[in-house]
């Protein structure tokens, strides 16, 4: 009888190298950061995540220490990222890469806003009972997210409705942790990271991606392919990330290592 092969434990991923060790290397480091679950704790409602002066000061110092090589890759819209981070990060990929602002402020948008608007309207009707039970719809213009964190028992209903609507309107389905998104274009955080690496100030840098969701896996793979690595926060599955950190407080403490000596 063949012995069972032990499955890897996602909690066994090692912590990342100290920032001082990374910055002492030959290549400059570039940071790519998710927002929810990485820079800010996940809240019951997306709007409950608000600016934090301590986080803002930390980001200012990290951006200065890395000569601007910091980008945020988020499922949120760019405008919402700016609201929460007080526009401290110039380079942002929003809605999983459907919106992208370069470090010099140029904005590209790929999507199908009209189809997304129709999908949001149709889903509001189809999920009216689920919405009354706590499910939330978030129209981002180039995508619509259906959050069921506050009504987890409605997950199967939400996923089914999203799948039907995506097929009907030719939209792309993006499952996440307690959320399903319909997107007006076929892109992801990995492509956004790779594109940033072709532009100043990121070109030639070693990328480090920090994320907490399966939607970050493409960016972990892109960072690894470019000679960098990924860091998974609160690991719950076997990931393409090489390292892990337990929570957002540990992320902040690790980032602070880049800012030592910067006031």
mmCIF file of C-alpha atoms in Angstrom:
data_model
loop_
_atom_site.group_PDB
_atom_site.id
_atom_site.type_symbol
_atom_site.label_atom_id
_atom_site.label_comp_id
_atom_site.label_asym_id
_atom_site.label_seq_id
_atom_site.Cartn_x
_atom_site.Cartn_y
_atom_site.Cartn_z
ATOM 1 C CA UNK A 1 0.000 0.000 0.000
ATOM 2 C CA UNK A 2 1.420 3.390 -1.045
ATOM 3 C CA UNK A 3 1.992 5.778 1.843
ATOM 4 C CA UNK A 4 0.006 8.998 1.756
ATOM 5 C CA UNK A 5 1.977 12.044 0.697
ATOM 6 C CA UNK A 6 1.940 14.737 3.368
ATOM 7 C CA UNK A 7 0.396 17.977 2.170
ATOM 8 C CA UNK A 8 2.352 21.199 2.812
ATOM 9 C CA UNK A 9 1.097 23.361 5.635
ATOM 10 C CA UNK A 10 0.582 26.956 4.404
ATOM 11 C CA UNK A 11 1.391 28.218 7.916
ATOM 12 C CA UNK A 12 4.943 26.877 7.571
ATOM 13 C CA UNK A 13 6.043 29.623 5.130
ATOM 14 C CA UNK A 14 9.043 31.464 6.567
ATOM 15 C CA UNK A 15 9.004 35.177 7.397
ATOM 16 C CA UNK A 16 10.648 37.481 4.814
ATOM 17 C CA UNK A 17 14.226 38.735 5.008
ATOM 18 C CA UNK A 18 14.753 41.942 6.954
ATOM 19 C CA UNK A 19 14.435 45.119 4.862
ATOM 20 C CA UNK A 20 18.028 46.005 5.769
ATOM 21 C CA UNK A 21 19.205 42.799 4.077
ATOM 22 C CA UNK A 22 17.159 43.529 0.953
ATOM 23 C CA UNK A 23 18.357 47.113 0.575
ATOM 24 C CA UNK A 24 21.955 45.995 1.030
ATOM 25 C CA UNK A 25 21.695 43.902 -2.142
ATOM 26 C CA UNK A 26 22.879 44.850 -5.615
ATOM 27 C CA UNK A 27 19.444 45.630 -7.083
ATOM 28 C CA UNK A 28 17.079 48.291 -5.744
ATOM 29 C CA UNK A 29 13.849 47.048 -4.157
ATOM 30 C CA UNK A 30 10.348 47.984 -5.288
ATOM 31 C CA UNK A 31 7.315 47.343 -3.069
ATOM 32 C CA UNK A 32 3.897 46.384 -4.447
ATOM 33 C CA UNK A 33 1.223 46.358 -1.753
ATOM 34 C CA UNK A 34 -2.392 45.274 -1.546
ATOM 35 C CA UNK A 35 -4.495 47.547 0.657
ATOM 36 C CA UNK A 36 -7.212 45.594 2.503
ATOM 37 C CA UNK A 37 -5.685 42.913 4.706
ATOM 38 C CA UNK A 38 -2.171 44.287 4.139
ATOM 39 C CA UNK A 39 -1.994 48.026 4.807
ATOM 40 C CA UNK A 40 -5.361 48.129 6.582
ATOM 41 C CA UNK A 41 -7.330 45.493 8.505
ATOM 42 C CA UNK A 42 -10.334 44.099 6.676
ATOM 43 C CA UNK A 43 -13.554 45.671 7.926
ATOM 44 C CA UNK A 44 -17.166 44.525 7.690
ATOM 45 C CA UNK A 45 -17.926 47.155 5.042
ATOM 46 C CA UNK A 46 -15.477 48.637 2.487
ATOM 47 C CA UNK A 47 -16.363 52.194 3.553
ATOM 48 C CA UNK A 48 -15.380 51.401 7.142
ATOM 49 C CA UNK A 49 -11.701 51.498 6.132
ATOM 50 C CA UNK A 50 -10.597 55.088 6.723
ATOM 51 C CA UNK A 51 -7.353 57.115 6.713
ATOM 52 C CA UNK A 52 -4.902 56.435 9.541
ATOM 53 C CA UNK A 53 -2.310 59.124 10.370
ATOM 54 C CA UNK A 54 0.231 56.541 11.563
ATOM 55 C CA UNK A 55 -0.088 54.553 8.346
ATOM 56 C CA UNK A 56 0.177 57.743 6.300
ATOM 57 C CA UNK A 57 3.386 58.782 8.076
ATOM 58 C CA UNK A 58 4.857 55.307 7.611
ATOM 59 C CA UNK A 59 4.082 55.312 3.884
ATOM 60 C CA UNK A 60 5.664 58.745 3.495
ATOM 61 C CA UNK A 61 8.877 57.441 5.037
ATOM 62 C CA UNK A 62 8.918 54.196 3.029
ATOM 63 C CA UNK A 63 8.317 56.049 -0.251
ATOM 64 C CA UNK A 64 11.174 58.412 0.566
ATOM 65 C CA UNK A 65 13.513 55.588 1.561
ATOM 66 C CA UNK A 66 12.831 53.694 -1.696
ATOM 67 C CA UNK A 67 12.975 56.770 -3.951
ATOM 68 C CA UNK A 68 9.324 56.399 -4.902
ATOM 69 C CA UNK A 69 9.406 52.683 -5.766
ATOM 70 C CA UNK A 70 6.137 51.861 -3.965
ATOM 71 C CA UNK A 71 2.868 50.955 -5.699
ATOM 72 C CA UNK A 72 -0.524 49.783 -4.458
ATOM 73 C CA UNK A 73 -2.333 46.972 -6.317
ATOM 74 C CA UNK A 74 -5.902 46.816 -5.025
ATOM 75 C CA UNK A 75 -9.356 45.620 -5.851
ATOM 76 C CA UNK A 76 -10.583 49.077 -4.864
ATOM 77 C CA UNK A 77 -10.873 51.931 -7.325
ATOM 78 C CA UNK A 78 -7.989 54.382 -7.522
ATOM 79 C CA UNK A 79 -10.163 57.105 -5.993
ATOM 80 C CA UNK A 80 -10.955 54.883 -3.007
ATOM 81 C CA UNK A 81 -7.292 53.977 -2.549
ATOM 82 C CA UNK A 82 -6.497 57.704 -2.548
ATOM 83 C CA UNK A 83 -9.225 58.330 0.044
ATOM 84 C CA UNK A 84 -7.820 55.766 2.453
ATOM 85 C CA UNK A 85 -4.116 56.437 1.892
ATOM 86 C CA UNK A 86 -4.545 60.203 1.568
ATOM 87 C CA UNK A 87 -2.976 60.015 -1.902
ATOM 88 C CA UNK A 88 0.437 59.205 -0.501
ATOM 89 C CA UNK A 89 1.089 56.566 -3.181
ATOM 90 C CA UNK A 90 1.396 57.900 -6.730
ATOM 91 C CA UNK A 91 1.489 54.548 -8.583
ATOM 92 C CA UNK A 92 -1.767 52.636 -8.108
ATOM 93 C CA UNK A 93 -3.492 49.789 -9.941
ATOM 94 C CA UNK A 94 -7.190 49.780 -9.051
ATOM 95 C CA UNK A 95 -9.947 47.217 -9.629
ATOM 96 C CA UNK A 96 -7.331 44.449 -10.074
ATOM 97 C CA UNK A 97 -5.539 46.379 -12.818
ATOM 98 C CA UNK A 98 -8.516 47.703 -14.792
ATOM 99 C CA UNK A 99 -7.467 51.174 -13.679
ATOM 100 C CA UNK A 100 -3.803 52.098 -13.478
ATOM 101 C CA UNK A 101 -2.089 55.361 -12.555
ATOM 102 C CA UNK A 102 1.607 55.613 -13.310
ATOM 103 C CA UNK A 103 4.096 57.203 -10.945
ATOM 104 C CA UNK A 104 3.972 60.396 -13.022
ATOM 105 C CA UNK A 105 0.176 60.600 -12.798
ATOM 106 C CA UNK A 106 -0.993 59.217 -16.133
ATOM 107 C CA UNK A 107 -4.182 57.151 -15.861
ATOM 108 C CA UNK A 108 -5.164 54.211 -18.065
ATOM 109 C CA UNK A 109 -8.571 52.564 -17.808
ATOM 110 C CA UNK A 110 -9.657 49.307 -19.434
ATOM 111 C CA UNK A 111 -13.247 48.293 -18.995
ATOM 112 C CA UNK A 112 -16.844 48.230 -20.158
ATOM 113 C CA UNK A 113 -18.601 50.744 -17.940
ATOM 114 C CA UNK A 114 -21.996 50.440 -19.641
ATOM 115 C CA UNK A 115 -22.085 46.652 -19.263
ATOM 116 C CA UNK A 116 -20.920 46.927 -15.651
ATOM 117 C CA UNK A 117 -23.694 49.437 -14.889
ATOM 118 C CA UNK A 118 -26.300 47.096 -16.380
ATOM 119 C CA UNK A 119 -24.870 44.167 -14.443
ATOM 120 C CA UNK A 120 -25.014 46.143 -11.193
ATOM 121 C CA UNK A 121 -28.650 47.032 -11.829
ATOM 122 C CA UNK A 122 -29.583 43.442 -12.687
ATOM 123 C CA UNK A 123 -27.733 42.030 -9.661
ATOM 124 C CA UNK A 124 -29.449 44.516 -7.365
ATOM 125 C CA UNK A 125 -32.777 43.036 -8.452
ATOM 126 C CA UNK A 126 -31.661 39.394 -8.479
ATOM 127 C CA UNK A 127 -30.057 39.607 -5.032
ATOM 128 C CA UNK A 128 -32.598 41.874 -3.324
ATOM 129 C CA UNK A 129 -33.258 39.369 -0.524
ATOM 130 C CA UNK A 130 -29.552 38.740 -0.015
ATOM 131 C CA UNK A 131 -28.885 42.494 0.084
ATOM 132 C CA UNK A 132 -31.527 42.859 2.756
ATOM 133 C CA UNK A 133 -29.662 40.133 4.693
ATOM 134 C CA UNK A 134 -26.340 41.992 4.563
ATOM 135 C CA UNK A 135 -24.840 41.408 1.109
ATOM 136 C CA UNK A 136 -23.361 44.600 -0.383
ATOM 137 C CA UNK A 137 -22.932 45.664 -4.011
ATOM 138 C CA UNK A 138 -20.077 48.034 -4.847
ATOM 139 C CA UNK A 139 -20.094 49.562 -8.347
ATOM 140 C CA UNK A 140 -16.543 50.633 -9.228
ATOM 141 C CA UNK A 141 -17.356 51.807 -12.732
ATOM 142 C CA UNK A 142 -15.134 49.289 -14.533
ATOM 143 C CA UNK A 143 -16.243 46.491 -12.219
ATOM 144 C CA UNK A 144 -18.852 45.568 -9.638
ATOM 145 C CA UNK A 145 -18.067 43.724 -6.396
ATOM 146 C CA UNK A 146 -20.555 41.684 -4.395
ATOM 147 C CA UNK A 147 -19.443 41.395 -0.771
ATOM 148 C CA UNK A 148 -21.010 38.676 1.374
ATOM 149 C CA UNK A 149 -18.750 38.892 4.448
ATOM 150 C CA UNK A 150 -21.735 40.035 6.543
ATOM 151 C CA UNK A 151 -23.979 37.255 5.179
ATOM 152 C CA UNK A 152 -21.661 34.272 4.531
ATOM 153 C CA UNK A 153 -24.572 31.859 4.165
ATOM 154 C CA UNK A 154 -25.556 33.773 1.024
ATOM 155 C CA UNK A 155 -22.251 32.921 -0.669
ATOM 156 C CA UNK A 156 -23.620 30.204 -2.999
ATOM 157 C CA UNK A 157 -26.486 32.464 -4.084
ATOM 158 C CA UNK A 158 -24.102 35.362 -4.744
ATOM 159 C CA UNK A 159 -21.649 33.244 -6.705
ATOM 160 C CA UNK A 160 -24.424 31.763 -8.840
ATOM 161 C CA UNK A 161 -25.973 35.158 -9.629
ATOM 162 C CA UNK A 162 -22.559 36.620 -10.472
ATOM 163 C CA UNK A 163 -21.707 33.711 -12.767
ATOM 164 C CA UNK A 164 -25.011 34.010 -14.644
ATOM 165 C CA UNK A 165 -24.621 37.784 -15.043
ATOM 166 C CA UNK A 166 -20.984 37.549 -16.149
ATOM 167 C CA UNK A 167 -21.884 35.070 -18.879
ATOM 168 C CA UNK A 168 -24.864 37.106 -20.012
ATOM 169 C CA UNK A 169 -22.854 40.329 -20.387
ATOM 170 C CA UNK A 170 -19.444 38.980 -21.378
ATOM 171 C CA UNK A 171 -17.795 40.176 -18.170
ATOM 172 C CA UNK A 172 -14.904 38.488 -16.379
ATOM 173 C CA UNK A 173 -15.474 36.813 -13.014
ATOM 174 C CA UNK A 174 -12.964 37.465 -10.196
ATOM 175 C CA UNK A 175 -13.626 35.445 -7.013
ATOM 176 C CA UNK A 176 -11.997 36.639 -3.798
ATOM 177 C CA UNK A 177 -12.255 36.130 -0.060
ATOM 178 C CA UNK A 178 -15.972 36.638 0.764
ATOM 179 C CA UNK A 179 -16.416 38.640 -2.443
ATOM 180 C CA UNK A 180 -17.111 38.043 -6.116
ATOM 181 C CA UNK A 181 -16.340 40.685 -8.722
ATOM 182 C CA UNK A 182 -17.453 41.154 -12.306
ATOM 183 C CA UNK A 183 -14.866 43.024 -14.361
ATOM 184 C CA UNK A 184 -15.142 44.790 -17.683
ATOM 185 C CA UNK A 185 -11.708 43.649 -18.872
ATOM 186 C CA UNK A 186 -9.382 40.670 -18.727
ATOM 187 C CA UNK A 187 -6.447 41.725 -16.561
ATOM 188 C CA UNK A 188 -5.095 41.070 -13.081
ATOM 189 C CA UNK A 189 -2.616 42.338 -10.507
ATOM 190 C CA UNK A 190 0.187 40.293 -12.030
ATOM 191 C CA UNK A 191 -0.078 42.101 -15.352
ATOM 192 C CA UNK A 192 -0.279 45.431 -13.544
ATOM 193 C CA UNK A 193 2.902 44.647 -11.588
ATOM 194 C CA UNK A 194 4.737 43.579 -14.754
ATOM 195 C CA UNK A 195 3.709 46.795 -16.514
ATOM 196 C CA UNK A 196 4.915 48.967 -13.623
ATOM 197 C CA UNK A 197 8.295 47.213 -13.875
ATOM 198 C CA UNK A 198 8.719 48.605 -17.408
ATOM 199 C CA UNK A 199 8.341 52.195 -16.159
ATOM 200 C CA UNK A 200 10.222 54.647 -13.973
ATOM 201 C CA UNK A 201 10.943 54.475 -11.094
ATOM 202 C CA UNK A 202 10.357 50.697 -10.972
ATOM 203 C CA UNK A 203 12.363 49.559 -14.015
ATOM 204 C CA UNK A 204 15.364 47.462 -12.994
ATOM 205 C CA UNK A 205 14.142 46.972 -9.423
ATOM 206 C CA UNK A 206 13.598 43.714 -7.556
ATOM 207 C CA UNK A 207 9.836 43.471 -6.904
ATOM 208 C CA UNK A 208 8.346 42.454 -3.559
ATOM 209 C CA UNK A 209 4.583 41.884 -3.573
ATOM 210 C CA UNK A 210 2.604 41.728 -0.315
ATOM 211 C CA UNK A 211 -0.968 40.428 -0.491
ATOM 212 C CA UNK A 212 -3.522 38.498 1.504
ATOM 213 C CA UNK A 213 -5.999 37.082 -1.016
ATOM 214 C CA UNK A 214 -6.091 34.602 -3.872
ATOM 215 C CA UNK A 215 -6.486 37.612 -6.173
ATOM 216 C CA UNK A 216 -2.853 38.434 -5.280
ATOM 217 C CA UNK A 217 -1.475 35.113 -6.524
ATOM 218 C CA UNK A 218 -0.924 36.426 -10.074
ATOM 219 C CA UNK A 219 1.151 39.279 -8.639
ATOM 220 C CA UNK A 220 3.163 36.852 -6.471
ATOM 221 C CA UNK A 221 3.995 34.864 -9.613
ATOM 222 C CA UNK A 222 4.858 38.021 -11.560
ATOM 223 C CA UNK A 223 7.191 39.207 -8.781
ATOM 224 C CA UNK A 224 8.930 35.831 -8.658
ATOM 225 C CA UNK A 225 9.324 35.789 -12.456
ATOM 226 C CA UNK A 226 10.980 39.218 -12.303
ATOM 227 C CA UNK A 227 13.562 38.124 -9.741
ATOM 228 C CA UNK A 228 11.635 39.145 -6.626
ATOM 229 C CA UNK A 229 9.174 37.371 -4.368
ATOM 230 C CA UNK A 230 5.775 37.478 -2.727
ATOM 231 C CA UNK A 231 4.734 37.742 0.918
ATOM 232 C CA UNK A 232 1.357 36.270 1.902
ATOM 233 C CA UNK A 233 -0.359 37.803 4.928
ATOM 234 C CA UNK A 234 -2.253 35.381 7.191
ATOM 235 C CA UNK A 235 -1.524 32.312 5.033
ATOM 236 C CA UNK A 236 -4.496 29.995 4.594
ATOM 237 C CA UNK A 237 -3.519 28.084 1.441
ATOM 238 C CA UNK A 238 -0.425 26.885 -0.385
ATOM 239 C CA UNK A 239 0.689 29.994 -2.248
ATOM 240 C CA UNK A 240 3.096 31.210 -4.916
ATOM 241 C CA UNK A 241 4.378 33.601 -2.232
ATOM 242 C CA UNK A 242 7.776 32.610 -0.854
ATOM 243 C CA UNK A 243 7.329 34.217 2.577
ATOM 244 C CA UNK A 244 4.576 35.135 5.025
ATOM 245 C CA UNK A 245 3.586 37.621 7.717
ATOM 246 C CA UNK A 246 0.799 36.950 10.231
ATOM 247 C CA UNK A 247 -1.247 40.158 10.068
ATOM 248 C CA UNK A 248 -1.385 43.854 9.168
ATOM 249 C CA UNK A 249 0.495 44.863 12.326
ATOM 250 C CA UNK A 250 3.380 42.610 11.278
ATOM 251 C CA UNK A 251 3.290 44.160 7.794
ATOM 252 C CA UNK A 252 3.577 47.652 9.293
ATOM 253 C CA UNK A 253 6.468 46.568 11.495
ATOM 254 C CA UNK A 254 8.262 44.999 8.523
ATOM 255 C CA UNK A 255 7.728 48.086 6.337
ATOM 256 C CA UNK A 256 9.101 50.261 9.106
ATOM 257 C CA UNK A 257 12.434 48.539 8.542
ATOM 258 C CA UNK A 258 12.718 50.324 5.193
ATOM 259 C CA UNK A 259 12.057 53.672 6.862
ATOM 260 C CA UNK A 260 14.730 53.514 9.555
ATOM 261 C CA UNK A 261 16.702 56.741 9.530
ATOM 262 C CA UNK A 262 14.008 58.579 7.540
ATOM 263 C CA UNK A 263 12.140 61.179 9.593
#
